[in-house]
Short mmCIF file of C-alpha atoms in Angstrom, two decimals:
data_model
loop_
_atom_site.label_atom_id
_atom_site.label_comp_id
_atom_site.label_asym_id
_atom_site.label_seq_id
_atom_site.Cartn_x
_atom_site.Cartn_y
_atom_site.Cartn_z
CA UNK A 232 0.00 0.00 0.00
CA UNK A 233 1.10 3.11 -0.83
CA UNK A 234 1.76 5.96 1.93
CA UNK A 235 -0.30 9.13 0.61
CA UNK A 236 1.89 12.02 -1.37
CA UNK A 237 1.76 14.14 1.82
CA UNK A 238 2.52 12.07 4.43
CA UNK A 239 6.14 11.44 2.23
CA UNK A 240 6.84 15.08 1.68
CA UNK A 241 5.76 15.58 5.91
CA UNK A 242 8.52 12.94 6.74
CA UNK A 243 10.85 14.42 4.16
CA UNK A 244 10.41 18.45 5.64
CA UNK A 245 11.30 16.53 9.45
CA UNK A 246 14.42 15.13 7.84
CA UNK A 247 15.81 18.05 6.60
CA UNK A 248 14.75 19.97 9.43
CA UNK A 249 16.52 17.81 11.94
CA UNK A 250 20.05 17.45 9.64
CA UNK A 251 19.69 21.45 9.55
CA UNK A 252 19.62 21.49 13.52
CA UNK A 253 22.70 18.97 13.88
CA UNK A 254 24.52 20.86 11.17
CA UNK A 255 24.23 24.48 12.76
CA UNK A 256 25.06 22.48 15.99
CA UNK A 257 28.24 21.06 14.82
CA UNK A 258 29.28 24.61 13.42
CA UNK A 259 29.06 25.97 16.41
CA UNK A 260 32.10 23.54 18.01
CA UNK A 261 34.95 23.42 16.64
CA UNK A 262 36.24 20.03 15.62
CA UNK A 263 38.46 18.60 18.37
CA UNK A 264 38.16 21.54 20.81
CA UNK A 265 37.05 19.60 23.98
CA UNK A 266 34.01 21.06 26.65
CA UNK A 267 35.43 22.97 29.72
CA UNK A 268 33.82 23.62 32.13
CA UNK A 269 34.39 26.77 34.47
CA UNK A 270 33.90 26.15 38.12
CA UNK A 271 31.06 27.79 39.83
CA UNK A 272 32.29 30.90 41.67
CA UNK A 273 35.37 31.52 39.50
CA UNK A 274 33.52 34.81 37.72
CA UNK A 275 32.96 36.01 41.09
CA UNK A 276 35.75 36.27 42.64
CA UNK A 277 37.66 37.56 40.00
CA UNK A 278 35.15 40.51 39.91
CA UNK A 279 35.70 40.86 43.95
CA UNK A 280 39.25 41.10 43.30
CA UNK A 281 38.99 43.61 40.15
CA UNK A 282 36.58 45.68 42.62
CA UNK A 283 39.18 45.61 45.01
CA UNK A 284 41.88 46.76 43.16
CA UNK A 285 39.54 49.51 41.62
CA UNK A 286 38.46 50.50 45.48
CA UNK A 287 42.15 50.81 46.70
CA UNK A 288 43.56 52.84 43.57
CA UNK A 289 40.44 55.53 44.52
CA UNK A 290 41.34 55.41 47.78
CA UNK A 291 44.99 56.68 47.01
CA UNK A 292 43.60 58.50 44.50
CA UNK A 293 41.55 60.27 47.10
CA UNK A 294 44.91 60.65 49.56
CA UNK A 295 46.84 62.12 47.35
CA UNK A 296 44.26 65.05 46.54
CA UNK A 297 43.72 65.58 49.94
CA UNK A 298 47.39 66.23 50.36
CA UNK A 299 47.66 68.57 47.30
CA UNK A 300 44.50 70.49 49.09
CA UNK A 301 46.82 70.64 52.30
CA UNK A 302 49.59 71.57 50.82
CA UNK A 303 51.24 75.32 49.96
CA UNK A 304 52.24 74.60 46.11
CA UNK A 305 55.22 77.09 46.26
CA UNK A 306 57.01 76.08 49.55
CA UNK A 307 55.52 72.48 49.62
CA UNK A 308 54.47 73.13 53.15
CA UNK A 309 51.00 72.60 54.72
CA UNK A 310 49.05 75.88 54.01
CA UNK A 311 46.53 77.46 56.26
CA UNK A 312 44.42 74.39 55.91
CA UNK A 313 46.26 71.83 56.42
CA UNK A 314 48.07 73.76 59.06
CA UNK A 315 44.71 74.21 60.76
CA UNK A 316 43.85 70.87 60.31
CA UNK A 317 47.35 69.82 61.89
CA UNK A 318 46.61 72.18 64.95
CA UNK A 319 43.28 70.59 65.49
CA UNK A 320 44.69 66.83 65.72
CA UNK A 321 46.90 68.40 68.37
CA UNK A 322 44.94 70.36 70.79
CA UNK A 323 42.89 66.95 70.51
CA UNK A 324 45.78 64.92 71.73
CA UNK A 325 46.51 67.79 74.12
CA UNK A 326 43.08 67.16 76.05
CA UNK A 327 43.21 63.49 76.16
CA UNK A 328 47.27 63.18 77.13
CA UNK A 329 47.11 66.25 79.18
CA UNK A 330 50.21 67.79 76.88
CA UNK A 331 51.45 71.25 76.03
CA UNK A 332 53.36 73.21 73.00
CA UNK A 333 53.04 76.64 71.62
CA UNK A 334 51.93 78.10 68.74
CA UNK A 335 53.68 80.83 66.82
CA UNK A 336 52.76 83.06 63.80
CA UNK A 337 55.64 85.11 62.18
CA UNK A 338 55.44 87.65 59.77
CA UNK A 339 58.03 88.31 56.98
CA UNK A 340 58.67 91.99 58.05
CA UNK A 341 59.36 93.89 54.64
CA UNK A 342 58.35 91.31 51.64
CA UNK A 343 55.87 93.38 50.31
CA UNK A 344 59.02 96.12 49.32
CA UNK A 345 61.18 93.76 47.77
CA UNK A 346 57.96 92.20 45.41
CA UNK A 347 57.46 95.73 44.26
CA UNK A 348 60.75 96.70 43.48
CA UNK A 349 62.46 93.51 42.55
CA UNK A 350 59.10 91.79 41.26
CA UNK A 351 57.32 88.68 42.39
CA UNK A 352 59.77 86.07 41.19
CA UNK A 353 62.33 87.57 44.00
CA UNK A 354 59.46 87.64 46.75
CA UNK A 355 59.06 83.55 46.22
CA UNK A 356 62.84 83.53 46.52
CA UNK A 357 62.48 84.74 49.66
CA UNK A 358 59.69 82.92 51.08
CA UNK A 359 61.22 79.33 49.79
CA UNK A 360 64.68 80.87 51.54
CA UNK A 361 62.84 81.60 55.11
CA UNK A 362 60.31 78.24 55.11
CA UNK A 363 63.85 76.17 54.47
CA UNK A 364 65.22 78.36 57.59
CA UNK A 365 62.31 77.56 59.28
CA UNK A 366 62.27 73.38 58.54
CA UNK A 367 65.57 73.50 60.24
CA UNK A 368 64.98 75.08 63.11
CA UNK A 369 62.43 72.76 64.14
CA UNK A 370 62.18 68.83 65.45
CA UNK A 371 60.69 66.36 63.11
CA UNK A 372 57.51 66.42 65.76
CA UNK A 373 56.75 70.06 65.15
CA UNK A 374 54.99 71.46 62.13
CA UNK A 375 55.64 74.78 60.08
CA UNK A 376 53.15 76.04 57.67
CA UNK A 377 52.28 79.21 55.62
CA UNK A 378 49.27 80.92 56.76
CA UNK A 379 49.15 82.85 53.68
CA UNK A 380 50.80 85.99 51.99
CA UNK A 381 54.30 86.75 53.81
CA UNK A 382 52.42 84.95 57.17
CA UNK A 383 53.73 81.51 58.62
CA UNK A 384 52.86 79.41 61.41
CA UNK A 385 54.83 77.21 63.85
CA UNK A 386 53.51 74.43 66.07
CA UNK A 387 55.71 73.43 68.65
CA UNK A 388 55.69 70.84 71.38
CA UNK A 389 56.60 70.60 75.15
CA UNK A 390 57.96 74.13 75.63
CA UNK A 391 57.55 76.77 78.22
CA UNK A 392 56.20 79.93 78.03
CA UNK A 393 59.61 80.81 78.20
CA UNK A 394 61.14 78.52 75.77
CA UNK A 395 58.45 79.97 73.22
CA UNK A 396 59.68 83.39 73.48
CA UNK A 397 63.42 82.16 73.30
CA UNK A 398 62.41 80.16 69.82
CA UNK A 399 60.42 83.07 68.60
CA UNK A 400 63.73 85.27 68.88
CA UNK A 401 65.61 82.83 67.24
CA UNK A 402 63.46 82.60 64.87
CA UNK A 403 63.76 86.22 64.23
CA UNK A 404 67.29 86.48 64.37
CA UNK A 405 67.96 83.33 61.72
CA UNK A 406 65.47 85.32 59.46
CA UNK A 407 67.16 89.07 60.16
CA UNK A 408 70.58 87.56 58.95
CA UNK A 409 69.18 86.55 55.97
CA UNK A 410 70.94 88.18 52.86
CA UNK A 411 69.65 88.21 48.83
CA UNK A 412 71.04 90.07 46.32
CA UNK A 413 68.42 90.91 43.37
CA UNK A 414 69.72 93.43 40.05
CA UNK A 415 72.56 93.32 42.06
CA UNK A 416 71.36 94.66 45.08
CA UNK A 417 71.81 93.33 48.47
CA UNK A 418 68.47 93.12 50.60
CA UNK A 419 67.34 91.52 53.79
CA UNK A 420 63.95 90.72 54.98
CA UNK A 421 63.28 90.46 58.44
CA UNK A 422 60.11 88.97 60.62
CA UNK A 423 58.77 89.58 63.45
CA UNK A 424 57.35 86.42 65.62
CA UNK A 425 54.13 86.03 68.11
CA UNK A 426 53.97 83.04 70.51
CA UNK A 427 50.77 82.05 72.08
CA UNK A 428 50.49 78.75 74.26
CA UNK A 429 48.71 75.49 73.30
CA UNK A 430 46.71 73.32 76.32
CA UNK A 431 44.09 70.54 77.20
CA UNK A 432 41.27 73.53 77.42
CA UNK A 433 43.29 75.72 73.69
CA UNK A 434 40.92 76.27 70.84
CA UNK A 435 42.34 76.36 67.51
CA UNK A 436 40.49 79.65 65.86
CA UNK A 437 41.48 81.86 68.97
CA UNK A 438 44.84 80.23 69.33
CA UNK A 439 45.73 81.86 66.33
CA UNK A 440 44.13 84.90 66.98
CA UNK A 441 46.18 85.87 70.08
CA UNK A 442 49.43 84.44 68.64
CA UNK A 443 48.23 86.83 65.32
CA UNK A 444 47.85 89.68 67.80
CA UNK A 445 51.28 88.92 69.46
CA UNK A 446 52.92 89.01 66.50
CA UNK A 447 51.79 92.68 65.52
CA UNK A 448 52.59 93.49 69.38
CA UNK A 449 56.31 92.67 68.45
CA UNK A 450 55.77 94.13 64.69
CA UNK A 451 55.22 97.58 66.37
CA UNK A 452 57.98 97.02 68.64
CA UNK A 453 60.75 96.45 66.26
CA UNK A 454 59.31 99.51 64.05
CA UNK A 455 59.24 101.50 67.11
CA UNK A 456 55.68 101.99 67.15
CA UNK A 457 53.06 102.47 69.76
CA UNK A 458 51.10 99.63 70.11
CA UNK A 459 47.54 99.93 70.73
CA UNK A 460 45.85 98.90 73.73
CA UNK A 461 43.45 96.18 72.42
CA UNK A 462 46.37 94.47 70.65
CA UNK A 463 48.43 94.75 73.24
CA UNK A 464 45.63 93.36 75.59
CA UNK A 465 45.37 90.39 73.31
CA UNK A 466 48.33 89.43 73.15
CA UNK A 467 49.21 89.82 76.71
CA UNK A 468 46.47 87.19 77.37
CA UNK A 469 49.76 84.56 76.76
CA UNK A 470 52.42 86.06 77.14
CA UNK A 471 52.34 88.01 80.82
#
């Protein structure tokens, strides 16, 4: 008995369909190249690790502009911020170590003069000169920054009242023998130093406020000036 016309061209269609499906199959893996199989878990951790990696560059990333922020990018020095920020973590460890120090601000006395007739380039001569003078004069512990302008600040540790004064006038007197020449011209620049005193019960804003005051105090002194009597009040606060 013959099997009807369609039912042979049904059977035929299936065929070809099914060699079709084998062939794309077969295409699809290369000859000889064996199945591997990846273990379970594998992806993972190898994105853990690249996170990782990724997390700890940032993180340095983040360090490294939070230094440049702290930092004065002429005398490579903490700036007012960082110096701040410095003073802070100490008047902290003051309170909770019962500890002392001082805190000095000195003013470059005539920097302004030899920017305006020598010009700029000859003012950061100076300033890079007096922070190196500075560095030297102090122990690895302490910290010098630049307030701003022709202003730095000095944070010193474990000193007197009356060691404070001694280092502010050495301070001065390392800066006064200071000599440039610019055009050929021999100049000196000067500074004049304030001191206040650093405790458990110190605040960092009005810290430098009175040793700011103390330095124009001495300012007026070595110009032979009359001081007024706020300022003088001020400073007088730590240094009577």
């Amino acid at each position: 008995m013959k099997k009807p016309k369609r039912a042979i061209a049904a059977k035929a269609k299936k065929g070809r369909k099914t060699s079709g499906s084998r062939f794309k199959t077969a295409a699809k893996r290369p000859a000889g190249l064996a199945r591997r199989r990846v273990p379970a878990g594998d992806g993972a951790k190898a994105t853990i690790r690249s996170l990782r990696t990724k997390l700890k560059e940032a993180l340095q990333r983040v360090a490294e502009l939070e230094a440049v922020a702290d930092t004065d990018f002429l005398l490579e020095i903490p700036n007012r911020r960082g110096f701040e920020r410095e003073l802070q973590r100490a008047i902290a460890y003051m309170k909770r170590y019962r500890a002392s120090g001082a805190l000095i601000v000195l003013d470059v006395d005539r920097l302004k003069p030899i920017n305006d007739s020598f010009g700029h380039a000859a003012g950061d001569e100076v300033l890079k000169v007096i922070a190196a003078t500075l560095t030297r004069q102090v122990r690895a512990s302490d910290a010098v920054g630049r307030l701003g302008g022709d202003e730095f600040a000095l944070l010193l540790w474990n000193l007197s009242e009356t060691d404070a004064k001694a280092k502010a006038a050495t301070f001065e007197q390392a800066i006064d023998e200071l000599s440039f020449v610019f055009r050929g011209q021999r100049v000196n620049a000067g500074a004049s130093a304030g001191v206040a005193l650093l405790g458990p019960q110190s605040d960092a804003g009005r810290v430098l406020e009175e040793a700011d005051a103390a330095m124009y105090v001495r300012k007026a002194h070595r110009r032979h000036e009359p001081t007024s009597p706020r300022a003088a009040d001020r400073a007088g606060q730590h240094l009577i």
